CSV table of C-alpha atoms and ligand atoms in Angstrom, one decimal:
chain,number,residue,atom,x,y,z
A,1,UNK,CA,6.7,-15.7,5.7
A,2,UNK,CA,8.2,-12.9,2.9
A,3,UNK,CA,6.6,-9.8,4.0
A,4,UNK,CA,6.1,-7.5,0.3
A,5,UNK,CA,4.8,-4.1,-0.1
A,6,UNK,CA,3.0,-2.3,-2.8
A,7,UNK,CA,3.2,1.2,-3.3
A,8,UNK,CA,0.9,1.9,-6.1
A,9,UNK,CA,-2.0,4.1,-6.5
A,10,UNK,CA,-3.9,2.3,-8.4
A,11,UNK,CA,-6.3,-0.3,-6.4
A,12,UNK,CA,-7.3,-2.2,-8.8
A,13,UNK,CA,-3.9,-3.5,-10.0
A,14,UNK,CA,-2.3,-3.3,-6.1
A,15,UNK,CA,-5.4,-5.3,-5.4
A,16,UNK,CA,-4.2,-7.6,-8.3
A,17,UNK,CA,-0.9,-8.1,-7.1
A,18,UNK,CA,-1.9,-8.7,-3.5
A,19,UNK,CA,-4.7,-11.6,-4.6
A,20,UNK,CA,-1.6,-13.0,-6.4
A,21,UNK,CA,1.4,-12.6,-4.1
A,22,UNK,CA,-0.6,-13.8,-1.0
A,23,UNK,CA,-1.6,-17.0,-3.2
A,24,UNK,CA,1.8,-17.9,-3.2
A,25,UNK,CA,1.9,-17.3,0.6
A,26,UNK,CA,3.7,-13.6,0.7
A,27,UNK,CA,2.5,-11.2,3.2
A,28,UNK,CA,1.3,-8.3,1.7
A,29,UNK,CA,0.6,-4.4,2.8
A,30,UNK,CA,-0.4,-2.0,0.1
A,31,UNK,CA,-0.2,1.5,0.3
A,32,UNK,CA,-1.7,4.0,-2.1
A,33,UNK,CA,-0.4,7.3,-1.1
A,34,UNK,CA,4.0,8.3,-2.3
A,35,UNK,CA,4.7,10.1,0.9
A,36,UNK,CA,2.8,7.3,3.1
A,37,UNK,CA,4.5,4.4,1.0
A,38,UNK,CA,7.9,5.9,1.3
A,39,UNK,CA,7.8,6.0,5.4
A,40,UNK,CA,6.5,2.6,5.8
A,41,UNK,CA,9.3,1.2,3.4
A,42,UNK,CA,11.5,3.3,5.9
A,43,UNK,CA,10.0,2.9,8.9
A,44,UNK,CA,9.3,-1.0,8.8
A,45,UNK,CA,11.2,-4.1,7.7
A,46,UNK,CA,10.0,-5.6,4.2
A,47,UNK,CA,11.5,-8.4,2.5
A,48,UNK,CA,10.7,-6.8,-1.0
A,49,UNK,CA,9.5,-3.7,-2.4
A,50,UNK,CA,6.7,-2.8,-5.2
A,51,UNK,CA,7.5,0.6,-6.7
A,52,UNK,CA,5.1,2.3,-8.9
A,53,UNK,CA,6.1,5.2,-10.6
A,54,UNK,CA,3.7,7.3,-10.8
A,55,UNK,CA,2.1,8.3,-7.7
A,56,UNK,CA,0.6,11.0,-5.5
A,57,UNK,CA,2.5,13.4,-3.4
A,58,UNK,CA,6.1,11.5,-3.6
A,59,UNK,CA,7.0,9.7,-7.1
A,60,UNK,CA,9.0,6.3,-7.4
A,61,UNK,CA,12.1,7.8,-8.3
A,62,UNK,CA,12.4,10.0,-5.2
A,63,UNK,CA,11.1,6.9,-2.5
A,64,UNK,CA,13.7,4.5,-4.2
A,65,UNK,CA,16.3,7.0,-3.5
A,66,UNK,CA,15.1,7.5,0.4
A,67,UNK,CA,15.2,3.6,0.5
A,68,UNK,CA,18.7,3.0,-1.3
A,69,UNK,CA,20.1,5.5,0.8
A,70,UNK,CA,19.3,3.6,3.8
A,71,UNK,CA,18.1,-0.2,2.9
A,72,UNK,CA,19.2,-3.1,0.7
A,73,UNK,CA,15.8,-4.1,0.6
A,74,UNK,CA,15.1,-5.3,-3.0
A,75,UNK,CA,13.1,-3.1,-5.1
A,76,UNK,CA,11.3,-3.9,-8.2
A,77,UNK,CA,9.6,-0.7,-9.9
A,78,UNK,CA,6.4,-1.0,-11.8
A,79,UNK,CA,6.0,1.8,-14.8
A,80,UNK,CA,3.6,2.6,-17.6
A,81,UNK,CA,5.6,3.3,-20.2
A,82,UNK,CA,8.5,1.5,-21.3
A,83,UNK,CA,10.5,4.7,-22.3
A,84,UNK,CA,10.5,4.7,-18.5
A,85,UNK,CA,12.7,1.9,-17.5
A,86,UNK,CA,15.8,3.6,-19.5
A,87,UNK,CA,15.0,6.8,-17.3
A,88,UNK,CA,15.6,4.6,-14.1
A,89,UNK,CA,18.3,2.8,-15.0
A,90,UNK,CA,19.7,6.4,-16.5
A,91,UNK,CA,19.4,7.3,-13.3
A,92,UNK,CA,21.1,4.5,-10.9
A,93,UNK,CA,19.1,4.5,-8.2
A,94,UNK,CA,19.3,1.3,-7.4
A,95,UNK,CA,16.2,-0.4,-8.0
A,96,UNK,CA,16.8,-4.3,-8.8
A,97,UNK,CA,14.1,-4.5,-11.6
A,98,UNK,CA,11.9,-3.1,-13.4
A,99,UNK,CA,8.3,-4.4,-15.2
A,100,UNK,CA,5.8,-2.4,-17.5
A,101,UNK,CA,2.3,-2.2,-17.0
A,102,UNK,CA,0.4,-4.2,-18.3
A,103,UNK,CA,2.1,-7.4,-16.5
A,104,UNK,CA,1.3,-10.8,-16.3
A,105,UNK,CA,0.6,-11.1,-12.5
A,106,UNK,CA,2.5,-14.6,-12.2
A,107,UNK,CA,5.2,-12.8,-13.9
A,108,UNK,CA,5.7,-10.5,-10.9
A,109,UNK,CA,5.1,-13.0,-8.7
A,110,UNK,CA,8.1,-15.1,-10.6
A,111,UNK,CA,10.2,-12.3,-9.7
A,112,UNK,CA,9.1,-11.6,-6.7
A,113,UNK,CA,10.9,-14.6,-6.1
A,114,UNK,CA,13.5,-14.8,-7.4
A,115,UNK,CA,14.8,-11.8,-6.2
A,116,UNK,CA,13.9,-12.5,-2.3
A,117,UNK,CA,16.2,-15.8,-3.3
A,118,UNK,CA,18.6,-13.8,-4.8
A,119,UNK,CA,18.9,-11.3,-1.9
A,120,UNK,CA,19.0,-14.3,0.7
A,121,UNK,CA,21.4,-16.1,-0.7
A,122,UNK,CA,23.8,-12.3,-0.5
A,123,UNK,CA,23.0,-11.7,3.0
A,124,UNK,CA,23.3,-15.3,4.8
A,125,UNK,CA,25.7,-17.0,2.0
A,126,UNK,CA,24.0,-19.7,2.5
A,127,UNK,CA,25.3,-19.9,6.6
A,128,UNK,CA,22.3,-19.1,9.1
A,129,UNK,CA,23.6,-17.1,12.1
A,130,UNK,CA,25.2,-17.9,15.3
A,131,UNK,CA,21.8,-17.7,17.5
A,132,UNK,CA,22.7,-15.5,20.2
A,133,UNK,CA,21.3,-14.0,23.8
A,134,UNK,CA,22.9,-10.9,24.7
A,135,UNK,CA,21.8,-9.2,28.2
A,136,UNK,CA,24.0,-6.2,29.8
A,137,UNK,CA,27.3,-8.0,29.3
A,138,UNK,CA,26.6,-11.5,29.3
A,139,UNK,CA,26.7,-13.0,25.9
A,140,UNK,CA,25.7,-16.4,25.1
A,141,UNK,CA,26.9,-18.1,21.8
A,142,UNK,CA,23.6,-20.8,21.2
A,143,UNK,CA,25.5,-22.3,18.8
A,144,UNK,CA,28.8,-22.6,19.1
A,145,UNK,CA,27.9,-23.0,23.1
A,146,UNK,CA,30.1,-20.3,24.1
A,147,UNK,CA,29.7,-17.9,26.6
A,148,UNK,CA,31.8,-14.2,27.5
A,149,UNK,CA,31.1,-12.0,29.9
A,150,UNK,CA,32.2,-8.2,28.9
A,151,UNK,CA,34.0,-10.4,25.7
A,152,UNK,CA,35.6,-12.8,27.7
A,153,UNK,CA,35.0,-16.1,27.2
A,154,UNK,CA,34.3,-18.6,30.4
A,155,UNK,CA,34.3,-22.1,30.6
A,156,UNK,CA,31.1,-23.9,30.8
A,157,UNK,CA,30.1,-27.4,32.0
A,158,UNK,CA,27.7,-29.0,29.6
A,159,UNK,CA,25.1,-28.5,32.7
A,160,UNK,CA,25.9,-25.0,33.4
A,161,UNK,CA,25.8,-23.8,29.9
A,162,UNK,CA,22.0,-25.5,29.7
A,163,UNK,CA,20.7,-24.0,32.9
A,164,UNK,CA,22.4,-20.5,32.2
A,165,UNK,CA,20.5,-20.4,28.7
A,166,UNK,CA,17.6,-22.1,29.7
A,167,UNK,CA,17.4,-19.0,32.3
A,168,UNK,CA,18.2,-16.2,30.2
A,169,UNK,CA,15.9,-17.4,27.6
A,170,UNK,CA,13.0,-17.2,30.3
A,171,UNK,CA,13.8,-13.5,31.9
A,172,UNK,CA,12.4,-12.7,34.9
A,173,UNK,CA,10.3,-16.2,35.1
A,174,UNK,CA,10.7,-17.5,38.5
A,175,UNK,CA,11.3,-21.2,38.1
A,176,UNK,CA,11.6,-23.5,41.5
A,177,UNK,CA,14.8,-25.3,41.5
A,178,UNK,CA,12.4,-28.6,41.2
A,179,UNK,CA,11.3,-27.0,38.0
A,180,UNK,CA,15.0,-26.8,36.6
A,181,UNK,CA,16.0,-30.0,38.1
A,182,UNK,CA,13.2,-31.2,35.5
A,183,UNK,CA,14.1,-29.1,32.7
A,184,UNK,CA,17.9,-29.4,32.6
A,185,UNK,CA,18.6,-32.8,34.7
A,186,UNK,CA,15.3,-35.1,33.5
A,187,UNK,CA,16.5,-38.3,31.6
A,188,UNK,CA,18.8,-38.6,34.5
A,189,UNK,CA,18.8,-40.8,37.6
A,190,UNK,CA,21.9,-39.1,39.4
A,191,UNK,CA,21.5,-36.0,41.1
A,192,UNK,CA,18.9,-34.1,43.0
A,193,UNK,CA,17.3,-30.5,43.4
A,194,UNK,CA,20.4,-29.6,45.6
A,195,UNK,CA,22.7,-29.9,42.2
A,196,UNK,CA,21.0,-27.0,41.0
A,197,UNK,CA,21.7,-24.7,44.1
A,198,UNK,CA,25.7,-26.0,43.3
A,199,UNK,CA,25.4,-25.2,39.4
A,200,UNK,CA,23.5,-21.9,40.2
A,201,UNK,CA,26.9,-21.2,42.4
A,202,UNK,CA,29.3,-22.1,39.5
A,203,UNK,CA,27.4,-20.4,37.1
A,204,UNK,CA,27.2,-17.4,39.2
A,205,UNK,CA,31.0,-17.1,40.0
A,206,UNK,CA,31.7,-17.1,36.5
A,207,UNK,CA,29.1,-14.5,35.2
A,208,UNK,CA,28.2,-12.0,38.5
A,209,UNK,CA,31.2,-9.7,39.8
A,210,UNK,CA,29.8,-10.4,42.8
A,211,UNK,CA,27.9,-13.2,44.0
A,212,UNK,CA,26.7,-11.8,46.9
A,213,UNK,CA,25.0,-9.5,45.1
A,214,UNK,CA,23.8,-11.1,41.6
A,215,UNK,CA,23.2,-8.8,38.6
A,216,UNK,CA,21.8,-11.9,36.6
A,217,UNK,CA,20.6,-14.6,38.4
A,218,UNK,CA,18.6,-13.8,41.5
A,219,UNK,CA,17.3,-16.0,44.3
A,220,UNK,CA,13.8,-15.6,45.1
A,221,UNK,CA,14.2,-16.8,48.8
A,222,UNK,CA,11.5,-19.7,49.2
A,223,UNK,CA,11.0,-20.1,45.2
A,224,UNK,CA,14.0,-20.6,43.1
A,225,UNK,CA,15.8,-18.6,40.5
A,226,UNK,CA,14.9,-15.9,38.0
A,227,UNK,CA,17.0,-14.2,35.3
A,228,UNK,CA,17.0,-10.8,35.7
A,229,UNK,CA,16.4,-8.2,32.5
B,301,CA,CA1,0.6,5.2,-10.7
């Protein structure tokens, strides 16, 4: 779910485009206050930005400024007056697009839109990305099923590669080695818990500088294995 805010001082119209945005599904925070509105657009992660003009204690030109200087976050500024909207763009501060008050609220919500699409499809080009687990060294590629250790790559069985990220997706979760036999092994007739203590090994003499001493994987004498964080 988009997550929008609204800076605007007036409730009755950041109440208006809240009803409207979270109709079409948009999580929405409003904040009333410039200097308030301008550290949670700092602070936290939006999708997309509301700007009034106008406001108490920090004014829209100043907070898209703060935000330019430090997000891409798109930014669409509301004003009152049309004169207004030459001022901004006079300005270049960066906002993506501007409406006047009064607005149709299904017009905002139209751009709303399109400009979350528009700033999607400029930060992914259209390629989600590699889905990755990094812990103190150890990085593990989800997607292209790679693994490096300090940046260099190592060779994984099918097998090993599944149990390693199975583990490191569950830190410090003790799991029996019955309970990975299960998870990793099921479908399968061949094999038996014993194949885990031998992929454990393999897994561990590629990954721990030494595997008498394990930085990731740890036995838990009695139990099984946990990832450690
Ligand atoms: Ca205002």
């Amino acid at each position: 779910m988009s997550t929008i805010l609204i800076v605007e001082d007036e409730t009755a119209i950041a109440e208006l485009e809240k009803d409207y945005l979270e109709l079409s599904n948009f999580d929405v925070t409003i904040e009333n206050d410039g200097c308030e509105g301008a550290a949670r657009a700092l602070n936290e992660d939006f999708d997309l930005i509301i700007l009034d003009l106008m406001l108490p204690n920090m004014d829209g030109f100043e907070i898209c400024k703060m935000i330019r200087e430090k997000k891409n976050t798109p930014i669409i500024m509301v004003t009152a007056k049309k004169d207004d909207i030459d001022k901004i763009r006079g300005l270049g501060l960066g906002a993506d697009d501007y409406i006047t008050k009064p607005f149709s609220p299904s017009e905002l919500v139209a751009r709303v839109k399109a400009h979350l699409a528009r700033y999607k499809r400029l930060t992914t080009s259209g390629m989600p990305e590699n889905e990755m687990i990094e812990i103190r060294g150890l990085k593990i590629d989800k997607t292209a099923r790679r693994v490096y250790i300090n940046g260099e790559e190592k060779t994984f069985t099918t097998k090993e590669f599944d149990l390693l990220t199975f583990l490191a997706q569950h830190p410090n979760h003790v799991f029996s080695k019955e309970e990975l036999f299960k998870e990793i092994w099921e479908m399968e007739s061949v094999g038996d818990i014993a194949t885990v203590t031998v992929h454990i090994k393999k897994i561990r003499e590629k990954i721990e500088k030494s595997t008498s001493k394990p930085q990731y994987i740890e036995t838990i004498w009695g139990v099984g294995y946990r990832f450690k964080v």
